[in-house]
CSV table of C-alpha atoms in Angstrom, one decimal:
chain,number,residue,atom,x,y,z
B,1,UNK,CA,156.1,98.0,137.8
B,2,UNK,CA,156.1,98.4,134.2
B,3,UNK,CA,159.2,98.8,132.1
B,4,UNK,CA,159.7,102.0,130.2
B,5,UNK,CA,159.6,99.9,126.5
B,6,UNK,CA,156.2,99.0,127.8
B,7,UNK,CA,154.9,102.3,128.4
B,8,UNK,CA,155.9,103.2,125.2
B,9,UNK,CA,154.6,100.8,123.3
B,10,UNK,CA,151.3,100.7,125.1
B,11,UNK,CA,151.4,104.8,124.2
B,12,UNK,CA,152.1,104.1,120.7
B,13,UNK,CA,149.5,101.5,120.1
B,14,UNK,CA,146.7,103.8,122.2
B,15,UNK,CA,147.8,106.1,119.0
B,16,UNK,CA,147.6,103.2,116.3
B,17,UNK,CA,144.2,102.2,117.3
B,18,UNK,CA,141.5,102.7,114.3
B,19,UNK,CA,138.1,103.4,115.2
B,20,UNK,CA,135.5,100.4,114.7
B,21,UNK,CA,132.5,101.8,112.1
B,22,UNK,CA,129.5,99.8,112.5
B,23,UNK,CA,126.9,99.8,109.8
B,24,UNK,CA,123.7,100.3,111.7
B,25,UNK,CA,121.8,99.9,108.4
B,26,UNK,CA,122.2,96.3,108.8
B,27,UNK,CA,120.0,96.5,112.1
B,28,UNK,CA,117.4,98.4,110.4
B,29,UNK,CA,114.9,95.9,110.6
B,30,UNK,CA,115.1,95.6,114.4
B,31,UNK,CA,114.2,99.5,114.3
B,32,UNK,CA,110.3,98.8,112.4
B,33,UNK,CA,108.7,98.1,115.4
B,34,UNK,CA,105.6,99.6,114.3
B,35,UNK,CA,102.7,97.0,113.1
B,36,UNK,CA,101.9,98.2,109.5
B,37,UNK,CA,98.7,101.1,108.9
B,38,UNK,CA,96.2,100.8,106.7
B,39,UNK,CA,97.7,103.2,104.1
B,40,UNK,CA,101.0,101.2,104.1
B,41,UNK,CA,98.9,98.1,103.6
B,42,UNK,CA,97.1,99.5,100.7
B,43,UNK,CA,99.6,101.1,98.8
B,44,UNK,CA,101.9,97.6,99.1
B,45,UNK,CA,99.0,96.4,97.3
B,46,UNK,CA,98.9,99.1,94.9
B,47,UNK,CA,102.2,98.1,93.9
B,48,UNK,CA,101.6,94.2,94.0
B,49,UNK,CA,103.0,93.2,96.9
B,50,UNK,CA,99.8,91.1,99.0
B,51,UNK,CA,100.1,87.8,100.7
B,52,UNK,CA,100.0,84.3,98.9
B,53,UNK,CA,101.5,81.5,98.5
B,54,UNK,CA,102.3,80.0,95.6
B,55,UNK,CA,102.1,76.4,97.3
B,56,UNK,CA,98.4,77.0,98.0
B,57,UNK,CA,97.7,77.2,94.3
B,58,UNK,CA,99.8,74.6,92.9
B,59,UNK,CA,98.8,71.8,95.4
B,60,UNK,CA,95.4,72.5,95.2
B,61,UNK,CA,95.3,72.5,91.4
B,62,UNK,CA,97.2,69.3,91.6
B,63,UNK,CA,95.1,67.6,94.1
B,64,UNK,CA,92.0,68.7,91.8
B,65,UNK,CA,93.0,67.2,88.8
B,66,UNK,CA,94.1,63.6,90.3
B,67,UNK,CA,90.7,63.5,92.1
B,68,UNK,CA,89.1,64.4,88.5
B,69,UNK,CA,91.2,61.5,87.0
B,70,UNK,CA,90.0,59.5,89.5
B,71,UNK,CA,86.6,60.6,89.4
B,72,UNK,CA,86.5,60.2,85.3
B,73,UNK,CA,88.8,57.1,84.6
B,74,UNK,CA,86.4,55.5,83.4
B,75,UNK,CA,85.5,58.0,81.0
B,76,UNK,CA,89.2,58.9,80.3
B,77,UNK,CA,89.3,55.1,79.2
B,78,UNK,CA,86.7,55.0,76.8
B,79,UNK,CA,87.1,58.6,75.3
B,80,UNK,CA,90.8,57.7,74.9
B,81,UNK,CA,89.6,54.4,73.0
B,82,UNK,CA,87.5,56.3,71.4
B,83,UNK,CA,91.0,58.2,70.1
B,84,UNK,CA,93.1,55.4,69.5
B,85,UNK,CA,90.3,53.7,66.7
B,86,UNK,CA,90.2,57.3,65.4
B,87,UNK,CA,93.9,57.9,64.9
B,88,UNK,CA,94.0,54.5,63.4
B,89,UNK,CA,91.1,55.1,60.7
B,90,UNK,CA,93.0,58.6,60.3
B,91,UNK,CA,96.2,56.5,59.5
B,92,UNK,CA,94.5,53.3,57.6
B,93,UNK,CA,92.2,55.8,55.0
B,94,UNK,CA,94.4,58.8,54.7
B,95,UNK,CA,94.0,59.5,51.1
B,96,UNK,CA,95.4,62.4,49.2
B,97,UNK,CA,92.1,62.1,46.9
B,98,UNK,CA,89.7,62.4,49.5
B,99,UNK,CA,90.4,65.3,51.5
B,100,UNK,CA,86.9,66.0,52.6
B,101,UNK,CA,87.2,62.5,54.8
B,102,UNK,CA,90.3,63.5,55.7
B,103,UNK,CA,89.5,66.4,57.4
B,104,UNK,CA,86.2,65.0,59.0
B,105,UNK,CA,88.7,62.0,60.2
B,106,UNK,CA,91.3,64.1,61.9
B,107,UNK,CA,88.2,66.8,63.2
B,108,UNK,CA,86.6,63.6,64.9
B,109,UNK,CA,90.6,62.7,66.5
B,110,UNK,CA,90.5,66.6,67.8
B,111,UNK,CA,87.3,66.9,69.3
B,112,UNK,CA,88.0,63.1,71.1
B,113,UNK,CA,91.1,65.1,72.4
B,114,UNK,CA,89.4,67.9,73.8
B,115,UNK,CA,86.9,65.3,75.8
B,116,UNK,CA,90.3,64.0,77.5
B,117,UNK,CA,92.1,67.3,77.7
B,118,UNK,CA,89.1,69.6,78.6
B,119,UNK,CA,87.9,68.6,81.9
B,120,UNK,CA,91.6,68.4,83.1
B,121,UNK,CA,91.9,72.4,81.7
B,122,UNK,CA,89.0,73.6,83.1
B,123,UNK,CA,89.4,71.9,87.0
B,124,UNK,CA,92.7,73.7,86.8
B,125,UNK,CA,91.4,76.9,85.8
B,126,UNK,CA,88.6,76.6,88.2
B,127,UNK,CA,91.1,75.6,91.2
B,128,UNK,CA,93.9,78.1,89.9
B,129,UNK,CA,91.9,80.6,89.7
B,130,UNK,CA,89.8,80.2,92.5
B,131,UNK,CA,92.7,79.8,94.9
B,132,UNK,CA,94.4,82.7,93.7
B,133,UNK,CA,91.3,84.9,94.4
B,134,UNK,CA,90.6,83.3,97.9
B,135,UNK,CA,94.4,84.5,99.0
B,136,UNK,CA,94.4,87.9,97.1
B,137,UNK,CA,91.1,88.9,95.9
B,138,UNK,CA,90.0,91.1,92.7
B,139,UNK,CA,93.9,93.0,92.5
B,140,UNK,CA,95.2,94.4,88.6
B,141,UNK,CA,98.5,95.6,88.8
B,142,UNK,CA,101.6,96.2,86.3
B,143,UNK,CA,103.6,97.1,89.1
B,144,UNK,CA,105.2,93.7,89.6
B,145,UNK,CA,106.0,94.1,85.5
B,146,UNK,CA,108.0,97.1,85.3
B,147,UNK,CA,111.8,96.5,84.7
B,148,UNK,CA,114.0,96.8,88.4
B,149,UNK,CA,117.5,96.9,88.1
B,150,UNK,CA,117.8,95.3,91.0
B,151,UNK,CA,116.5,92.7,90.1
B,152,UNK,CA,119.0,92.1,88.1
B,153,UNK,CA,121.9,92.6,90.5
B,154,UNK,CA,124.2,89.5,90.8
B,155,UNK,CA,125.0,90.6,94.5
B,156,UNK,CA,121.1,90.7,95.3
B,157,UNK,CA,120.8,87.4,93.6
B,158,UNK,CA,123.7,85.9,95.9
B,159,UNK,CA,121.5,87.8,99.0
B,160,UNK,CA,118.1,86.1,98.2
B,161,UNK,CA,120.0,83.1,97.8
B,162,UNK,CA,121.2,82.8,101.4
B,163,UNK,CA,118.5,84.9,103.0
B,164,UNK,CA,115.7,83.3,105.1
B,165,UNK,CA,113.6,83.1,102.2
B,166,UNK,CA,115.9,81.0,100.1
B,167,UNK,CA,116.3,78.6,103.3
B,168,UNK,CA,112.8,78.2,103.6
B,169,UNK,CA,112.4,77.6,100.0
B,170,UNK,CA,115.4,74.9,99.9
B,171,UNK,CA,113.8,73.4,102.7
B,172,UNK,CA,110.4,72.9,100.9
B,173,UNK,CA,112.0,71.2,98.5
B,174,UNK,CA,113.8,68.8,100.4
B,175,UNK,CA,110.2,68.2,102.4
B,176,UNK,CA,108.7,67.4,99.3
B,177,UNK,CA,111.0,64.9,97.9
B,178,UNK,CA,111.1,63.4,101.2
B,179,UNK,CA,107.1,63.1,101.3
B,180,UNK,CA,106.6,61.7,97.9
B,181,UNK,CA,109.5,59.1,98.6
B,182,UNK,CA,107.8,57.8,101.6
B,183,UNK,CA,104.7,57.9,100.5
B,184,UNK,CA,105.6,55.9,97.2
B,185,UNK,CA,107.5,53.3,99.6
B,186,UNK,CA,105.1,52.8,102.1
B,187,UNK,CA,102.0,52.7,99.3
B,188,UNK,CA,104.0,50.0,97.5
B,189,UNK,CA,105.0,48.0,100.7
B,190,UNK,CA,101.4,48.1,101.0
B,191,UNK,CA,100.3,46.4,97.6
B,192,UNK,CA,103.3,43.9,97.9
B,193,UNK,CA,100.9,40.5,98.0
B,194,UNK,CA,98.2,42.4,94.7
B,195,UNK,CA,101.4,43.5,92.9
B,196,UNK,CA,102.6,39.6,93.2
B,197,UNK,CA,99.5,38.6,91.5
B,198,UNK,CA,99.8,41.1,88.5
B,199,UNK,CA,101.3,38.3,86.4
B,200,UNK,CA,98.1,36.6,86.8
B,201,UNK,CA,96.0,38.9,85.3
B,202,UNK,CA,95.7,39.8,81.7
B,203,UNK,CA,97.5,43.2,79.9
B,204,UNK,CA,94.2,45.7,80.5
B,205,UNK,CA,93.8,44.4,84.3
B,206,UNK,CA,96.9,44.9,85.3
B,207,UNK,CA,97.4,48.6,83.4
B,208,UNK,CA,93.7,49.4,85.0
B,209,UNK,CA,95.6,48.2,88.6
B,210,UNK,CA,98.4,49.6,88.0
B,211,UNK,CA,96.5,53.0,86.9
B,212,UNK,CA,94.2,53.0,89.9
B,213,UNK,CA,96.8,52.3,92.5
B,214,UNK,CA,99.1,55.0,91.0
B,215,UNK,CA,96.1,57.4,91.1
B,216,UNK,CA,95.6,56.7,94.7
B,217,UNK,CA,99.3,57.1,95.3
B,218,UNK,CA,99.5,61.0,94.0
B,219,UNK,CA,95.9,61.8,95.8
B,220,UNK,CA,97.6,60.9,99.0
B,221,UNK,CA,101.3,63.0,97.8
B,222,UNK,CA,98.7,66.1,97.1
B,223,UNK,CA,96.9,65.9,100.7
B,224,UNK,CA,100.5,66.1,101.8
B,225,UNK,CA,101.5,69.1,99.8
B,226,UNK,CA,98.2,70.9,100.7
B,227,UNK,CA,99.7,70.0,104.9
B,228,UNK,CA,102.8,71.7,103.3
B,229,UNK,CA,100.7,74.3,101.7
B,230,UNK,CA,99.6,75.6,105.1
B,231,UNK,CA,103.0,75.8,106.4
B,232,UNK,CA,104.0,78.1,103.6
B,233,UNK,CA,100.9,80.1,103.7
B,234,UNK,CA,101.6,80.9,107.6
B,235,UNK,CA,105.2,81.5,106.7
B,236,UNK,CA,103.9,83.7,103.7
B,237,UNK,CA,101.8,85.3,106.3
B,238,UNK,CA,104.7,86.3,108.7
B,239,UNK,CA,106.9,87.1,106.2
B,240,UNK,CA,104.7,89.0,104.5
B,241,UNK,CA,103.6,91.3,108.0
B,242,UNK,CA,107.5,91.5,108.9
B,243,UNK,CA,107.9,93.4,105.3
B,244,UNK,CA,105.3,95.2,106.2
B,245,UNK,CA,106.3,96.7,109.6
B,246,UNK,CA,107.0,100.5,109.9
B,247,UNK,CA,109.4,101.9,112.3
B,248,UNK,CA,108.1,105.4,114.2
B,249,UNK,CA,109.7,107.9,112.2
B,250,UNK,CA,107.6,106.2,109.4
B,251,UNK,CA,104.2,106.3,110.9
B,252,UNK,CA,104.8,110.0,112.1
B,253,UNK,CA,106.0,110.9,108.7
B,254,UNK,CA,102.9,109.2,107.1
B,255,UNK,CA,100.7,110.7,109.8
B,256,UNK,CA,101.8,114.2,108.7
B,257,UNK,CA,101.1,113.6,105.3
B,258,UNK,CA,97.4,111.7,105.8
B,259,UNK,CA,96.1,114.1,108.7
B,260,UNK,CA,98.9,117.2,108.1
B,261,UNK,CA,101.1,118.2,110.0
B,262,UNK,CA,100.0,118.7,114.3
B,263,UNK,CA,101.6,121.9,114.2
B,264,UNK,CA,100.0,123.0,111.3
B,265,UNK,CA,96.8,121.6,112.3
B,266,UNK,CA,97.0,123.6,115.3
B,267,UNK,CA,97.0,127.5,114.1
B,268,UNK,CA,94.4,126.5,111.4
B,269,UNK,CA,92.2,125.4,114.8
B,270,UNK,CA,93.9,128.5,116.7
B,271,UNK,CA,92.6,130.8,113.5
B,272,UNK,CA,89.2,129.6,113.1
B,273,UNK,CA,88.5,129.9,117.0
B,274,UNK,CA,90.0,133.8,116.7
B,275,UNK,CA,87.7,134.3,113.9
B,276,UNK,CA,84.7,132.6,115.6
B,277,UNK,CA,85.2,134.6,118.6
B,278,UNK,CA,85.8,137.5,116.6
B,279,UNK,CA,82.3,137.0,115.1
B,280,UNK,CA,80.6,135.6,118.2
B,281,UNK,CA,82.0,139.4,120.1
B,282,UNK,CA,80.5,141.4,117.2
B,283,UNK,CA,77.1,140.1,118.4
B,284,UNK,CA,77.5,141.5,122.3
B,285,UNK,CA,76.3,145.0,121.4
B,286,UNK,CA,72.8,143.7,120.0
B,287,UNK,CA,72.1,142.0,123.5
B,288,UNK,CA,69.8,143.1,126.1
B,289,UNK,CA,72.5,141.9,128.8
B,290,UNK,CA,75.2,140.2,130.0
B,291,UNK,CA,74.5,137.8,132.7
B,292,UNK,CA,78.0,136.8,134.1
B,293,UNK,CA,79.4,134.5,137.1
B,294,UNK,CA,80.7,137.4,137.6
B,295,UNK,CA,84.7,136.5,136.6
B,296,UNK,CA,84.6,132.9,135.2
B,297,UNK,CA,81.6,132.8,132.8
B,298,UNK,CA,79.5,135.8,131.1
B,299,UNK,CA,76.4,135.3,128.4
B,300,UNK,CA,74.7,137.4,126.1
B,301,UNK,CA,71.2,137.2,125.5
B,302,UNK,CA,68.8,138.6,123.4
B,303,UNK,CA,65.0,139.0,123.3
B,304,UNK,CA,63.1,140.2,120.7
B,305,UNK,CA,59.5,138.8,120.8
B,306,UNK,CA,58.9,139.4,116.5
B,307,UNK,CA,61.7,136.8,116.1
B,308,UNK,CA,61.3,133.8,119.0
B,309,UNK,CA,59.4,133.4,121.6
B,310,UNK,CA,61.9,132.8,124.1
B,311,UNK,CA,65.3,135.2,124.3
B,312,UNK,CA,68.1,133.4,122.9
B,313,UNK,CA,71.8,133.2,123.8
B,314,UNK,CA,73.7,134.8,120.9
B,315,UNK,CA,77.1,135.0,122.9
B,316,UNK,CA,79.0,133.3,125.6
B,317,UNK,CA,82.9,132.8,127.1
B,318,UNK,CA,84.5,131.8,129.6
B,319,UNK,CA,87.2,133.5,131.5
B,320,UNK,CA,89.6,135.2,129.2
B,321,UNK,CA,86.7,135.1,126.3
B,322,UNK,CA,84.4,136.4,129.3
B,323,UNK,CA,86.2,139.3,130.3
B,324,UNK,CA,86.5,140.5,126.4
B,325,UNK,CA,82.4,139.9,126.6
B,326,UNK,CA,81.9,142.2,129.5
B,327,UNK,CA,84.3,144.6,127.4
B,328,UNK,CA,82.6,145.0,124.9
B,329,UNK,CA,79.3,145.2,126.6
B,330,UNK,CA,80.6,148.1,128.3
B,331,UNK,CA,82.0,149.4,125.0
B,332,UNK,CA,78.5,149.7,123.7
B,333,UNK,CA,76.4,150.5,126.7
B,334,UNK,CA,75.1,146.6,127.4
B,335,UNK,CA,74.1,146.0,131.1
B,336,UNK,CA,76.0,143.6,133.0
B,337,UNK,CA,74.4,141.5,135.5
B,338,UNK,CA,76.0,139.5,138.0
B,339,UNK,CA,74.5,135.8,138.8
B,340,UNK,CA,76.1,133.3,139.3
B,341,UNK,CA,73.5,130.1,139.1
B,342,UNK,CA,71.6,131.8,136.3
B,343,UNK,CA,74.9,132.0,134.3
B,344,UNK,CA,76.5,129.0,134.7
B,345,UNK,CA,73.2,127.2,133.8
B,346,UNK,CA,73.3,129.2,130.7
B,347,UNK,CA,76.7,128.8,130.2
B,348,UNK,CA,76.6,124.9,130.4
B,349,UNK,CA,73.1,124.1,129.1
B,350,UNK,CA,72.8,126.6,126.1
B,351,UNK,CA,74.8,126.7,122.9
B,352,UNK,CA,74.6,130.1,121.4
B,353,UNK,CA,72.0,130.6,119.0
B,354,UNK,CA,69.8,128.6,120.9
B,355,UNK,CA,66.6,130.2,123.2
B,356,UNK,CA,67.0,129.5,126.9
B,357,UNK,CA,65.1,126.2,128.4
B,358,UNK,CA,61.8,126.8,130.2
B,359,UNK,CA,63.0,126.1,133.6
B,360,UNK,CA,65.3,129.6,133.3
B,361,UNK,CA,62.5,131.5,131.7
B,362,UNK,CA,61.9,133.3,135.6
B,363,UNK,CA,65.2,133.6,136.1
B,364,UNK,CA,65.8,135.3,132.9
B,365,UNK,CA,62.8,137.4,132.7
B,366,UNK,CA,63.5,139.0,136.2
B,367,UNK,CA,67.0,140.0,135.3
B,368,UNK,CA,65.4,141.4,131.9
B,369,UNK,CA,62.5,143.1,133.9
B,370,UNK,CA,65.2,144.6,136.6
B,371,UNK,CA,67.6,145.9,132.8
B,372,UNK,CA,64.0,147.3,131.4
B,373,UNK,CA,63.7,149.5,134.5
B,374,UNK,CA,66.9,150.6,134.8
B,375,UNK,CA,66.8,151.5,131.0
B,376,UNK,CA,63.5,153.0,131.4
B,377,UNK,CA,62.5,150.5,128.6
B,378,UNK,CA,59.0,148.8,128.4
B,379,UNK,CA,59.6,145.3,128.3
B,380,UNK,CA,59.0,143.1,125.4
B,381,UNK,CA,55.3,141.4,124.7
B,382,UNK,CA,55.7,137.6,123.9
């Protein structure tokens, strides 16, 4: 049994309670369950927003231009020779007097720059560029370039920070430093007994071994990144299809909009049948008779041997559009004939406007014969 102080306290607290308010805009994502159409898809790409990764780009660029030192070195080394006497003719002549050797001096140093510097430039353009395009294709777009204040937001900054994204960003980087660490270890454990016998070798062997081995070193740190690379792009991939996804009060809504609205849709079909029926009825008083089932189906037809050969159908319905046929028909003095193969064959077989197929042509021309006697009307001569 419960004491009266705590009845009255649990009364008073039932009366204290505040209502919990849960945001559900922080579930919203849960709600896009909806794989993204292609409109979505093109207009996110209309405003910049495509898949790729910036790793794909960068690693392949770097991997490009360490294989094209390694490919070149020799080249490198005797163009950057080539530099070094230059610079040093530049330094051992320069002479206010003769500024004509001057300039021929320091245009021979520039152009021995651009030998080094200009295969390195272009194998990154090439690779750059080339990667870029693979991932996104031909896309131009000031979208991404318009001012967002947002974007400026210190609490949005603090979100990005500790959002997925920001994880799987500070995770890359931790990857990579842990990559090019072991790498560099295990690639020097490796060399150990050749780097004991540097001091055997004169100053331009050892800087060529030292060059070469260092070479080989970063080639093997960009295969890694590219392996990393991947990773992102799949990442890039998911992420990017996750910010794509529509929930269904999106997809209905952009329905509506592409297609119209079903509702709308529906009394423009609704109108145009009305006035196609409308039409179609306004033809029953030119026909030589209706052939009918005799309540589910009725058709029209026509024969007049100066304009085809055969008689055509030029109206048909079925039940409710039937009986307003045989309405009509009677309206305007057009005999009704009940059969029920010979209509349904016409009904199923013939689209109006069309002459009837040969195999009806008996069919047909005895209910036309048996319409022409009852009319008192010769028939028509083919």
């Amino acid at each position: 049994m419960r004491s009266a102080g705590s009845k009255k306290f649990t009364a008073q607290f039932s009366k204290s309670r505040v209502p919990i308010r849960v945001n559900l805009q922080l579930f919203a994502d849960s709600q896009k369950t909806e794989k993204a159409t292609p409109k979505r898809r093109k207009d996110a790409r209309k405003k910049g927003q495509v898949l790729y990764s910036r790793e794909i780009s960068s690693a392949l660029v770097l991997l490009f231009v360490f294989l094209t030192i390694k490919a070149l070195k020799e080249f490198i080394y005797n163009q950057t020779s080539a530099l070094f006497r230059a610079s040093m003719n530049l330094a051992i002549n320069f002479n206010a007097s003769s500024i004509n050797e001057i300039m021929g001096l320091l245009g021979l140093t520039m152009l021995q720059l651009l030998k080094i510097v200009g295969p390195f430039f272009a194998v990154s353009l090439v690779a750059g560029v080339g990667s870029s395009y693979a991932q996104v294709g031909s896309l131009f777009t000031t979208e991404p370039l318009k001012p967002k204040l947002s974007r400026i937001n210190p609490i949005n900054g603090v979100k990005r920070i500790f959002s997925l994204r920001g994880l799987i960003e500070l995770l890359k980087a931790i990857l990579k430093i842990i990559i090019i660490g072991v790498v560099a270890w295990k690639s020097i454990q490796a060399e150990t007994n050749n780097i004991a016998r540097l001091m055997n070798l004169d100053l331009l062997q050892a800087a060529g071994y030292i060059v070469s081995t260092s070479i080989n070193v970063a080639i093997k740190i960009c295969l890694c990144m590219v392996a990393i690379a991947v990773l992102d792009f799949l990442y890039q991939w998911w992420q990017y299809e996750r910010d794509l996804r529509m929930t269904k009060q999106e997809v209905k809504e952009e329905y509506k909009e592409t297609e119209g609205n079903p509702e709308t849709k529906q009394r423009i079909r609704s109108k145009m049948r009305e006035i196609s029926t409308r039409r179609m009825l306004s033809e029953v008083p030119k026909a030589d008779v209706v052939i009918t089932n005799p309540t589910h189906y009725a058709v029209a037809i026509l024969y007049d041997a100066d304009k085809a050969p055969a008689p055509v159908v030029i109206a048909k319905g079925q039940d409710y559009i039937a009986m307003r046929i045989k309405e009509v028909a009677k309206e305007h003095g057009v005999e009704i004939v009940e059969n029920r193969e010979v209509a349904q064959a016409l009904y199923k077989n013939v689209e109006i406007g069309q002459q009837i197929p040969p195999e009806l042509y008996q069919a047909v021309a005895e209910i036309l014969a048996f319409v022409y006697r009852l009319k008192g009307k010769a028939p028509a001569q083919a």
